[in-house]
Tab-separated table of C-alpha atoms in Angstrom:
chain	number	residue	atom	x	y	z
E	65	MET	CA	100.476	233.015	96.743
E	66	PRO	CA	98.695	234.189	93.575
E	67	ASP	CA	95.054	233.318	93.154
E	68	PRO	CA	94.906	230.415	90.620
E	69	THR	CA	91.469	231.534	89.456
E	70	VAL	CA	92.872	234.891	88.247
E	71	PRO	CA	95.195	234.854	85.237
E	72	PRO	CA	98.552	236.609	85.741
E	73	THR	CA	99.320	239.820	83.926
E	74	PRO	CA	100.582	238.739	80.518
E	75	PRO	CA	103.894	240.102	79.243
E	76	VAL	CA	104.009	242.510	76.316
E	77	PRO	CA	105.739	241.623	73.031
E	78	LEU	CA	108.711	243.874	72.445
E	79	ASP	CA	107.426	244.513	68.931
E	80	ALA	CA	104.242	246.031	70.423
E	81	LEU	CA	106.357	248.582	72.286
E	82	LEU	CA	108.363	249.340	69.141
E	83	ALA	CA	105.104	249.892	67.269
E	84	ARG	CA	104.162	252.814	69.520
E	85	ALA	CA	104.718	255.808	67.213
E	86	ASP	CA	104.568	258.242	70.137
E	87	LEU	CA	107.719	256.708	71.629
E	88	GLY	CA	109.850	256.575	68.498
E	89	LEU	CA	111.894	253.599	69.724
E	90	ARG	CA	114.208	251.907	67.222
E	91	ARG	CA	115.873	248.506	67.381
E	92	ILE	CA	119.513	248.904	66.371
E	93	ALA	CA	120.978	245.570	67.482
E	94	GLY	CA	119.984	242.086	68.573
E	95	PRO	CA	117.505	239.627	67.073
E	96	ALA	CA	114.215	240.805	65.590
E	97	ASP	CA	112.380	237.925	67.274
E	98	PRO	CA	108.598	238.396	67.670
E	99	ALA	CA	108.703	235.941	70.592
E	100	VAL	CA	110.674	238.380	72.779
E	101	VAL	CA	108.402	239.703	75.538
E	102	VAL	CA	108.835	242.274	78.295
E	103	HIS	CA	107.459	241.791	81.815
E	104	TRP	CA	108.351	245.204	83.216
E	105	ALA	CA	110.652	248.226	82.820
E	106	HIS	CA	113.544	249.095	85.105
E	107	THR	CA	115.873	252.094	85.050
E	108	SER	CA	119.420	251.659	86.347
E	109	GLU	CA	122.754	253.407	85.893
E	110	MET	CA	124.699	250.717	87.710
E	111	ALA	CA	127.807	249.386	85.944
E	112	ASP	CA	126.654	245.904	87.046
E	113	PRO	CA	122.841	245.787	87.126
E	114	TYR	CA	122.773	241.995	87.689
E	115	PRO	CA	121.895	242.084	91.437
E	116	TYR	CA	118.898	244.338	90.768
E	117	LEU	CA	117.243	242.420	87.909
E	118	LEU	CA	114.602	239.694	88.262
E	119	GLY	CA	114.458	238.672	84.596
E	120	GLY	CA	112.242	239.778	81.736
E	121	GLU	CA	112.996	243.495	82.162
E	122	LEU	CA	113.422	246.215	79.608
E	123	LEU	CA	116.480	247.844	81.226
E	124	LEU	CA	116.634	251.593	80.552
E	125	SER	CA	119.941	253.478	80.824
E	126	ALA	CA	121.338	256.839	79.684
E	127	GLY	CA	124.922	255.537	79.941
E	128	VAL	CA	125.874	257.569	83.039
E	129	HIS	CA	127.829	254.546	84.324
E	130	ILE	CA	130.065	254.348	81.208
E	131	PRO	CA	133.575	255.611	82.109
E	132	ASP	CA	135.585	257.767	79.735
E	133	GLY	CA	137.562	255.701	77.286
E	134	ALA	CA	135.525	252.537	77.932
E	135	GLY	CA	136.456	249.866	75.436
E	136	ALA	CA	134.901	246.696	74.074
E	137	GLY	CA	135.776	244.753	77.226
E	138	TYR	CA	133.639	247.009	79.438
E	139	PHE	CA	130.590	246.768	77.192
E	140	ASP	CA	130.998	243.011	76.752
E	141	ALA	CA	131.013	242.540	80.545
E	142	TYR	CA	128.043	244.918	80.970
E	143	VAL	CA	125.849	243.206	78.354
E	144	SER	CA	126.797	239.681	79.434
E	145	ARG	CA	125.651	240.470	82.994
E	146	ILE	CA	122.288	241.722	81.716
E	147	VAL	CA	121.844	238.558	79.675
E	148	ALA	CA	122.872	236.394	82.652
E	149	ALA	CA	120.217	238.109	84.792
E	150	GLY	CA	117.550	237.322	82.199
E	151	GLY	CA	117.043	240.829	80.906
E	152	ALA	CA	114.721	240.958	77.897
E	153	ALA	CA	116.120	244.062	76.181
E	154	LEU	CA	118.206	247.196	76.736
E	155	GLY	CA	116.912	250.706	75.997
E	156	PHE	CA	119.645	253.332	75.628
E	157	GLY	CA	118.774	257.030	75.853
E	158	VAL	CA	120.888	259.222	73.561
E	159	ALA	CA	120.442	262.338	75.718
E	160	PRO	CA	121.631	264.086	77.760
E	161	VAL	CA	124.890	262.146	78.386
E	162	HIS	CA	125.527	260.574	74.961
E	163	ASP	CA	124.673	261.960	71.566
E	164	THR	CA	124.715	258.512	69.969
E	165	VAL	CA	124.655	254.921	71.093
E	166	PRO	CA	128.264	253.744	71.588
E	167	GLY	CA	129.344	251.444	68.755
E	168	ALA	CA	130.992	249.005	71.164
E	169	LEU	CA	127.637	248.623	72.965
E	170	VAL	CA	125.895	247.859	69.662
E	171	GLU	CA	128.523	245.206	68.888
E	172	ALA	CA	128.251	243.645	72.341
E	173	CYS	CA	124.429	243.434	72.135
E	174	GLU	CA	124.675	241.897	68.679
E	175	MET	CA	127.183	239.331	69.884
E	176	HIS	CA	125.176	238.325	72.989
E	177	GLY	CA	121.795	238.376	71.218
E	178	LEU	CA	120.308	241.130	73.414
E	179	PRO	CA	117.832	243.462	71.679
E	180	LEU	CA	119.110	247.056	71.876
E	181	LEU	CA	116.637	249.932	71.501
E	182	GLU	CA	117.567	253.518	70.808
E	183	VAL	CA	115.443	255.907	72.902
E	184	PRO	CA	115.237	259.335	71.200
E	185	PRO	CA	115.893	262.567	73.175
E	186	ARG	CA	112.221	263.559	73.141
E	187	THR	CA	111.144	260.314	74.870
E	188	THR	CA	111.601	260.075	78.610
E	189	PHE	CA	112.157	256.787	80.403
E	190	SER	CA	108.973	257.355	82.397
E	191	ALA	CA	107.043	257.623	79.091
E	192	VAL	CA	108.463	254.260	78.028
E	193	ALA	CA	107.484	252.709	81.375
E	194	ARG	CA	104.000	254.250	81.210
E	195	ALA	CA	103.476	252.934	77.666
E	196	LEU	CA	104.569	249.486	78.795
E	197	TRP	CA	102.089	249.512	81.693
E	198	GLN	CA	99.332	250.626	79.331
E	199	LEU	CA	100.062	247.760	76.949
E	200	MET	CA	100.157	245.327	79.872
E	201	ALA	CA	96.822	246.637	81.148
E	202	GLN	CA	95.302	246.196	77.696
E	203	ALA	CA	96.724	242.684	77.454
E	204	ARG	CA	95.426	241.828	80.906
E	205	THR	CA	91.964	243.134	80.044
E	206	ALA	CA	91.949	241.069	76.864
E	207	GLU	CA	93.159	238.008	78.774
E	208	LEU	CA	90.519	238.467	81.460
E	209	ARG	CA	87.890	238.733	78.751
E	210	ARG	CA	89.205	235.562	77.123
E	211	VAL	CA	89.206	233.697	80.433
E	212	THR	CA	85.710	234.946	81.318
E	213	GLU	CA	84.337	233.829	77.957
E	214	ALA	CA	86.046	230.472	78.392
E	215	GLN	CA	84.568	230.045	81.872
E	216	GLN	CA	81.104	230.808	80.566
E	217	SER	CA	81.463	228.389	77.654
E	218	LEU	CA	82.772	225.645	79.965
E	219	ALA	CA	79.882	226.169	82.370
E	220	THR	CA	77.433	225.981	79.455
E	221	ALA	CA	79.077	222.779	78.246
E	222	ALA	CA	78.801	221.266	81.732
E	223	ALA	CA	75.037	221.815	81.622
E	224	ARG	CA	74.609	219.814	78.416
E	225	PRO	CA	73.193	216.263	78.416
E	226	ASP	CA	76.698	214.940	77.584
E	227	PRO	CA	78.733	217.201	79.900
E	228	VAL	CA	82.088	215.411	80.071
E	229	PRO	CA	82.728	215.245	76.286
E	230	ALA	CA	81.291	218.754	75.891
E	231	VAL	CA	83.621	220.243	78.536
E	232	LEU	CA	86.651	218.515	77.002
E	233	GLN	CA	85.718	219.717	73.529
E	234	GLN	CA	85.294	223.281	74.732
E	235	LEU	CA	88.563	223.180	76.680
E	236	ALA	CA	90.460	221.837	73.673
E	237	ARG	CA	89.072	224.628	71.506
E	238	ARG	CA	89.959	227.320	74.027
E	239	LEU	CA	93.520	226.039	74.445
E	240	GLY	CA	94.013	225.288	70.771
E	241	GLY	CA	95.161	221.737	71.559
E	242	ARG	CA	94.008	218.419	72.991
E	243	ALA	CA	92.199	217.683	76.256
E	244	VAL	CA	91.986	214.145	77.683
E	245	LEU	CA	90.217	212.685	80.722
E	246	TYR	CA	92.074	209.723	82.217
E	247	GLY	CA	90.230	207.174	84.343
E	248	PRO	CA	91.398	205.898	87.732
E	249	GLU	CA	93.430	203.152	86.057
E	250	GLY	CA	95.194	205.511	83.652
E	251	THR	CA	93.111	204.680	80.583
E	252	PRO	CA	91.913	207.627	78.454
E	253	ILE	CA	88.119	207.490	78.685
E	254	ALA	CA	87.271	210.673	76.768
E	255	GLY	CA	89.135	213.241	74.710
E	256	ALA	CA	88.772	216.119	72.272
E	257	GLY	CA	91.015	218.125	69.994
E	258	PRO	CA	93.760	217.206	67.509
E	259	ASP	CA	96.180	214.396	68.310
E	260	PRO	CA	99.506	215.924	69.470
E	261	GLY	CA	101.492	212.932	68.196
E	262	ALA	CA	102.657	209.640	69.677
E	263	GLU	CA	105.571	211.119	71.633
E	264	ALA	CA	103.500	213.848	73.309
E	265	ARG	CA	100.585	211.448	73.839
E	266	THR	CA	102.814	208.962	75.686
E	267	ALA	CA	104.466	211.707	77.724
E	268	LEU	CA	101.086	213.125	78.756
E	269	SER	CA	99.930	209.697	79.924
E	270	LYS	CA	103.068	209.366	82.061
E	271	LEU	CA	102.577	212.886	83.406
E	272	ALA	CA	99.072	211.931	84.537
E	273	GLU	CA	100.591	209.195	86.702
E	274	VAL	CA	102.686	211.821	88.489
E	275	VAL	CA	99.602	213.548	89.920
E	276	ARG	CA	97.284	210.547	90.338
E	277	PRO	CA	96.986	209.480	94.021
E	278	SER	CA	98.064	205.891	94.541
E	279	GLY	CA	95.819	205.203	97.517
E	280	GLN	CA	98.858	204.145	99.544
E	281	GLU	CA	100.019	207.595	100.536
E	282	PRO	CA	98.556	210.779	102.076
E	283	SER	CA	96.305	212.784	99.756
E	284	ASP	CA	98.752	215.695	99.780
E	285	ALA	CA	101.823	213.545	99.003
E	286	ARG	CA	101.529	214.163	95.277
E	287	PRO	CA	101.242	217.484	93.392
E	288	SER	CA	97.847	218.566	92.159
E	289	SER	CA	99.315	219.460	88.765
E	290	ALA	CA	102.447	218.820	86.752
E	291	SER	CA	103.759	220.137	83.438
E	292	ASP	CA	106.334	219.308	80.787
E	293	THR	CA	107.226	220.226	77.217
E	294	VAL	CA	107.735	217.483	74.641
E	295	ALA	CA	108.317	217.963	70.912
E	296	GLY	CA	107.343	221.627	71.227
E	297	VAL	CA	104.010	220.772	72.875
E	298	ARG	CA	103.177	222.061	76.348
E	299	LEU	CA	101.778	219.229	78.493
E	300	VAL	CA	99.873	219.755	81.759
E	301	ALA	CA	98.160	217.204	84.024
E	302	HIS	CA	95.599	218.174	86.707
E	303	ALA	CA	94.462	215.722	89.382
E	304	LEU	CA	90.700	216.088	89.756
E	305	GLY	CA	89.668	216.918	93.279
E	306	ASN	CA	87.036	214.214	93.752
E	307	GLY	CA	89.476	211.670	95.184
E	308	GLU	CA	88.497	209.005	92.628
E	309	GLY	CA	91.730	209.053	90.629
E	310	PHE	CA	90.556	210.920	87.528
E	311	VAL	CA	93.126	213.169	85.811
E	312	LEU	CA	92.713	215.930	83.226
E	313	GLY	CA	95.519	216.214	80.693
E	314	THR	CA	96.077	218.991	78.153
E	315	ALA	CA	98.497	219.269	75.242
E	316	ALA	CA	98.756	222.632	73.483
E	317	PRO	CA	101.375	224.093	71.141
E	318	GLN	CA	101.692	227.315	73.171
E	319	ARG	CA	100.931	228.546	76.647
E	320	ASP	CA	99.218	231.871	77.257
E	321	ALA	CA	98.884	233.559	80.619
E	322	GLY	CA	95.264	232.529	81.165
E	323	ASP	CA	95.551	228.919	79.977
E	324	HIS	CA	96.246	227.605	83.477
E	325	THR	CA	93.174	229.411	84.802
E	326	ILE	CA	90.968	228.034	82.009
E	327	ALA	CA	92.242	224.496	82.573
E	328	SER	CA	91.721	224.891	86.335
E	329	VAL	CA	88.080	225.837	85.785
E	330	ALA	CA	87.616	222.793	83.547
E	331	ALA	CA	89.259	220.600	86.200
E	332	VAL	CA	86.813	221.831	88.836
E	333	LEU	CA	83.832	221.141	86.570
E	334	LEU	CA	85.112	217.688	85.660
E	335	SER	CA	85.716	216.935	89.345
E	336	LEU	CA	82.040	217.610	90.000
E	337	LEU	CA	80.897	215.667	86.949
E	338	THR	CA	83.000	212.566	87.600
E	339	GLY	CA	82.485	212.634	91.344
E	340	GLU	CA	78.803	213.487	91.753
E	341	ARG	CA	77.993	211.768	88.453
E	342	HIS	CA	75.934	213.648	85.942
E	343	GLY	CA	72.796	212.946	83.943
E	344	GLY	CA	70.202	214.704	86.062
E	345	SER	CA	70.359	216.466	89.396
E	346	GLY	CA	70.799	214.547	92.608
E	347	ALA	CA	67.358	215.664	93.711
E	348	ASP	CA	65.754	214.227	90.561
E	349	ARG	CA	67.563	210.920	90.971
E	350	SER	CA	66.537	210.687	94.615
E	351	SER	CA	62.963	211.500	93.708
E	352	ALA	CA	62.966	208.820	90.994
E	353	LEU	CA	64.303	206.206	93.421
E	354	VAL	CA	61.765	207.087	96.121
E	355	ARG	CA	58.878	206.893	93.661
E	356	LEU	CA	60.001	203.489	92.416
E	357	LEU	CA	60.296	202.192	95.983
E	358	LEU	CA	56.826	203.468	96.729
E	359	GLY	CA	55.341	201.617	93.788
E	360	ALA	CA	55.435	204.064	90.865
E	361	ALA	CA	55.725	202.574	87.397
E	362	PRO	CA	58.996	203.123	85.483
E	363	ALA	CA	57.107	205.064	82.814
E	364	GLU	CA	56.075	207.616	85.451
E	365	VAL	CA	59.611	207.968	86.811
E	366	ALA	CA	61.480	208.149	83.492
E	367	PRO	CA	60.762	211.885	82.842
E	368	LEU	CA	62.688	212.725	86.037
E	369	LEU	CA	65.760	211.116	84.505
E	370	GLY	CA	65.663	213.329	81.421
E	371	GLY	CA	64.284	211.246	78.544
E	372	ASP	CA	61.524	209.010	77.186
E	373	ARG	CA	63.554	206.330	75.399
E	374	TRP	CA	66.777	204.791	76.648
E	375	ARG	CA	69.332	202.167	75.737
E	376	VAL	CA	70.835	199.641	78.102
E	377	VAL	CA	74.589	199.186	77.788
E	378	CYS	CA	76.131	196.122	79.407
E	379	GLY	CA	79.886	196.306	79.818
E	380	ARG	CA	82.597	194.059	81.120
E	381	PRO	CA	86.194	195.218	81.734
E	382	ASP	CA	88.942	193.509	79.767
E	383	GLY	CA	91.492	191.575	81.757
E	384	ARG	CA	89.837	191.914	85.179
E	385	ALA	CA	87.652	189.483	87.084
E	386	ALA	CA	85.102	192.038	88.221
E	387	PRO	CA	84.672	195.815	88.002
E	388	ASP	CA	84.810	197.989	91.108
E	389	PRO	CA	82.578	201.034	91.699
E	390	VAL	CA	85.283	203.454	90.503
E	391	ALA	CA	85.723	201.570	87.235
E	392	ALA	CA	81.953	201.535	86.807
E	393	SER	CA	81.845	205.291	87.363
E	394	ALA	CA	84.561	205.717	84.747
E	395	LEU	CA	82.465	203.761	82.245
E	396	GLY	CA	79.448	205.913	83.070
E	397	ALA	CA	81.557	209.048	82.533
E	398	ALA	CA	82.710	207.785	79.141
E	399	LEU	CA	79.144	206.989	78.085
E	400	GLY	CA	77.767	210.249	79.470
E	401	SER	CA	75.338	208.814	82.025
E	402	SER	CA	75.169	208.665	85.813
E	403	LEU	CA	72.711	205.757	85.848
E	404	VAL	CA	75.221	202.986	86.529
E	405	ASP	CA	74.755	199.622	88.204
E	406	VAL	CA	77.394	197.009	89.026
E	407	ALA	CA	75.892	193.529	88.781
E	408	GLY	CA	78.622	191.003	89.532
E	409	GLU	CA	81.083	190.986	86.647
E	410	VAL	CA	78.940	193.247	84.457
E	411	VAL	CA	78.264	196.978	84.599
E	412	ARG	CA	74.894	198.135	83.307
E	413	VAL	CA	74.444	201.729	82.186
E	414	LEU	CA	71.154	203.364	81.210
E	415	VAL	CA	71.907	205.815	78.372
E	416	PRO	CA	69.356	208.233	76.845
E	417	ASP	CA	68.420	207.536	73.233
E	418	GLY	CA	70.110	210.011	70.908
E	419	ARG	CA	73.411	209.908	72.776
E	420	THR	CA	75.901	208.002	70.651
E	421	VAL	CA	77.429	204.964	72.318
E	422	GLU	CA	81.001	204.492	71.124
E	423	ARG	CA	83.779	202.069	71.989
E	424	VAL	CA	85.426	202.596	75.378
E	425	PRO	CA	89.064	201.429	75.624
E	426	GLY	CA	89.446	198.590	78.105
E	427	TRP	CA	85.777	197.522	77.957
E	428	THR	CA	83.642	195.098	75.948
E	429	LEU	CA	80.131	196.494	75.443
E	430	GLY	CA	76.732	195.224	74.362
E	431	VAL	CA	74.100	197.813	73.447
E	432	SER	CA	70.332	197.339	73.320
E	433	ALA	CA	67.841	198.934	70.996
E	434	ALA	CA	66.161	202.139	72.201
E	435	ALA	CA	63.232	201.283	74.447
E	436	ALA	CA	60.452	202.972	76.388
E	437	PRO	CA	60.453	202.422	80.185
E	438	ARG	CA	57.965	199.553	79.999
E	439	ASP	CA	60.375	197.668	77.728
E	440	TRP	CA	63.554	198.238	79.764
E	441	PRO	CA	63.692	194.606	80.998
E	442	ALA	CA	63.658	193.405	77.385
E	443	ALA	CA	66.324	195.975	76.506
E	444	ASP	CA	68.436	194.681	79.402
E	445	ALA	CA	68.195	191.175	77.952
E	446	GLN	CA	69.154	192.491	74.504
E	447	ALA	CA	72.236	194.239	75.879
E	448	SER	CA	73.229	191.151	77.860
E	449	ARG	CA	73.009	188.924	74.776
E	450	ALA	CA	74.926	191.461	72.708
E	451	LEU	CA	77.660	191.517	75.367
E	452	ALA	CA	77.898	187.730	75.349
E	453	ARG	CA	78.302	187.718	71.561
E	454	ALA	CA	80.830	190.544	71.742
E	455	ARG	CA	82.976	188.666	74.258
E	456	ALA	CA	82.745	185.423	72.312
E	457	THR	CA	83.794	187.117	69.062
E	458	ARG	CA	86.290	189.425	70.797
E	459	THR	CA	84.506	192.475	69.424
E	460	PRO	CA	84.776	195.682	71.521
E	461	LEU	CA	81.139	196.706	70.893
E	462	LEU	CA	78.054	194.988	69.481
E	463	ARG	CA	74.602	196.503	69.069
E	464	HIS	CA	71.260	194.747	69.098
E	465	GLY	CA	69.536	195.086	65.731
E	466	ASP	CA	66.630	197.506	65.491
E	467	ARG	CA	64.903	195.897	62.470
E	468	PRO	CA	61.495	194.150	62.979
E	469	ALA	CA	61.724	190.494	63.991
E	470	LEU	CA	59.565	187.451	63.257
E	471	THR	CA	58.068	187.765	66.738
E	472	ASP	CA	56.430	191.015	65.656
E	473	LEU	CA	54.179	189.037	63.322
E	474	ILE	CA	52.700	186.856	66.104
E	475	PRO	CA	50.399	188.134	68.875
E	476	PRO	CA	52.542	188.522	72.007
E	477	HIS	CA	50.132	186.478	74.183
E	478	ASP	CA	50.257	183.494	71.838
E	479	ALA	CA	54.033	183.775	71.431
E	480	ASP	CA	54.585	183.867	75.193
E	481	ALA	CA	52.326	180.876	75.799
E	482	HIS	CA	54.121	178.843	73.127
E	483	ALA	CA	57.532	179.783	74.549
E	484	ARG	CA	56.564	178.766	78.087
E	485	ALA	CA	55.223	175.397	76.922
E	486	LEU	CA	58.226	174.646	74.739
E	487	LEU	CA	60.816	175.515	77.393
E	488	ALA	CA	58.968	174.113	80.390
E	489	PRO	CA	61.280	171.064	80.768
E	490	ILE	CA	64.318	173.300	81.401
E	491	GLU	CA	62.777	176.422	82.887
E	492	ARG	CA	63.801	175.439	86.439
E	493	SER	CA	67.487	175.377	85.456
E	494	PRO	CA	68.712	178.894	84.608
E	495	ALA	CA	72.140	177.500	83.718
E	496	LEU	CA	70.641	175.291	81.024
E	497	VAL	CA	68.504	178.127	79.651
E	498	ASP	CA	71.447	180.540	79.506
E	499	THR	CA	73.724	177.957	77.936
E	500	LEU	CA	71.157	177.044	75.294
E	501	ARG	CA	70.491	180.707	74.491
E	502	THR	CA	74.198	181.537	74.188
E	503	TRP	CA	74.983	178.388	72.204
E	504	LEU	CA	72.224	179.111	69.702
E	505	SER	CA	73.239	182.776	69.393
E	506	LEU	CA	76.785	181.669	68.518
E	507	HIS	CA	75.638	179.154	65.886
E	508	GLY	CA	76.449	176.090	67.952
E	509	SER	CA	80.107	176.981	68.597
E	510	TRP	CA	81.328	175.101	71.673
E	511	ASP	CA	84.478	177.200	72.107
E	512	ARG	CA	82.858	180.610	71.759
E	513	THR	CA	79.992	179.590	74.045
E	514	ALA	CA	82.507	178.467	76.658
E	515	VAL	CA	84.294	181.832	76.421
E	516	ALA	CA	81.031	183.765	76.693
E	517	LEU	CA	79.892	181.813	79.772
E	518	ASP	CA	83.340	181.466	81.384
E	519	VAL	CA	83.016	177.681	81.613
E	520	HIS	CA	84.891	174.737	80.124
E	521	ARG	CA	83.832	173.589	76.668
E	522	ASN	CA	83.029	170.133	78.093
E	523	THR	CA	80.571	171.812	80.473
E	524	VAL	CA	78.870	173.385	77.452
E	525	ARG	CA	78.628	169.995	75.723
E	526	GLN	CA	77.159	168.386	78.835
E	527	ARG	CA	74.562	171.126	79.284
E	528	ILE	CA	73.500	171.096	75.631
E	529	ALA	CA	73.195	167.306	75.747
E	530	ARG	CA	71.056	167.669	78.876
E	531	CYS	CA	68.842	170.236	77.097
E	532	ALA	CA	68.389	167.875	74.146
E	533	ALA	CA	67.376	165.069	76.490
E	534	LEU	CA	64.919	167.123	78.553
E	535	LEU	CA	63.377	168.765	75.503
E	536	ASP	CA	63.327	165.417	73.704
E	537	THR	CA	64.425	166.960	70.445
E	538	ASP	CA	67.282	166.988	67.944
E	539	LEU	CA	69.293	170.189	68.399
E	540	ASP	CA	71.117	169.589	65.102
E	541	ASP	CA	67.849	170.235	63.252
E	542	PRO	CA	67.803	173.872	62.011
E	543	ASP	CA	64.005	174.026	62.326
E	544	VAL	CA	64.266	172.981	65.990
E	545	ARG	CA	66.972	175.549	66.603
E	546	MET	CA	64.833	178.282	65.013
E	547	GLU	CA	61.816	177.385	67.137
E	548	LEU	CA	63.867	177.262	70.333
E	549	TRP	CA	65.502	180.591	69.523
E	550	PHE	CA	62.055	182.093	68.975
E	551	ALA	CA	60.961	180.799	72.382
E	552	LEU	CA	64.101	181.980	74.141
E	553	ARG	CA	63.613	185.477	72.737
E	554	ARG	CA	60.246	185.576	74.575
E	555	THR	CA	61.750	184.736	77.975
C-alpha cells in the first residue's frame, strides 16, 4: 500500500511533452485539450495492445504491426482498443517502417478523440520516455515542495492561540477551496474558504455522515475517508482519529496529487486539537489545577493558561435537555479554548480576551465582559445573565455591556452592605433571588422569565408575589425595581 503521507508522482500534461523542443513532437489528430495528462510511456508493436495497457499511457509505436493493405477497419479497431484500455495518447514514429503517418490512422484517432503525436525520425522512443520521466521528476519535486510548505504552514497554524480556525483557514488556502470541521452531531462548528454552493455544501455534510462512527458498530466498520464530486467540486471527508466523532470536510474545484496528503496532515493536527483540547499544554493545565488545589490565587495561576484577561462564555445547546462532554468539547473547539466546564444544562468556557466570540450553530451563548482573574466570579455571573436574556429573547448570542455602570460611582463596600441589607429577607431562597433577577432583567415579562428559568409562568407569578411580600415593597414602582436591580448586581 502507498504511504498516505507521501504524495504520488503527479502525471505530466501532454502539452508539456509537446513543448519540449528537443523532441520535436507534433499533434496531428485528436483534441488539443490541456487537461490530457500522461502517467507513463509504453512501447508496443502489438496489433491489439489492450491486454498490456493499464491506462494513462503514451503508447509509442513505429507501425510494425500494420499489415500491408490495411484499411480503415483495421485502424478503427486498433484505436478503439487503445481508447478502451484508457490510453492517454498515441505516438507514431515515422521511421524506419513508415515515411508518413497513415491517413486512416489519423482519421481513426480524430474520430475516437485520441491525441495522435507524430514522432520525427531523429527522436527515439527512449528519448521520449526519458523526457517524460524528467518532467514527472520535476513535477514530483514541485509537488513535494508544495506539500512540505503546506505541512509547515499547517503546523505553524496549529501552534497559534486559535489553532482550529487557523488550521482550517490554512488548509482552505492550500487546497484553493473550503474546509469545514463537523462536530460529533454533524453540525459545522468551524470553517474557512469560499462557499462551494448549496448543492456541494449539502453533499459534503452527507459525506461526513458516511465516515462518522455511530457508536453502535466496531471502530473499523466505516471508512476513514470518503470522496465524491458534485457540481464540478471535489468533496472529501476525513474521520478524525480521536474517536470523538469529529469530521474534516473539504470542497475544492480541482484535485492535485498532493491534496490528499495535505488534507491528511490537517486531519491529524485537528485530531490532536479536538481530542487533547488546545489552549495551553497539558502540563500547564495540570500545573494550574494543582496550584489552585494547593491554595494559589487565580491571579497567580492565570499566566499558565496563556493570558491576563478572559471572558466567560455560558452556552446552552438548542433542542437538548443537557449537553454531554463531547458536545461541550465541540463548543470549546468552536470558541478556540480548552477550558471547558459542564455545569448541569450549561457549558461554561473561559476564553482569552482578544479572541473573537462568534455565534456557534446549535448553541445559545451569553458572553461576559473581559475580566482579570480576581473578577472571574463576577464575569461568570455576567455571562449567566446574558445567557438567560438570550434564551428568553431567542437570540443566538448576547454580550454583557462593557460601559461603566452606576455601581462604579459608589464605593464597593457601601454598595455591598446596602445590597445585603435590602435583599436579606429573600437571601435564603436562591430560587426567589434568581427569579427576581431574571424577571427584572426582562422588564417584568412573565412569559420570557418562565422560558429563561424553564418553569411555568404561574410559578414566576407566585415567586414574584412572594418576593414582594417578603421585601414589603411594591414591585410595580420603577424606583423600587431600580434599587433592587442595583442590589442584585452586587450579589
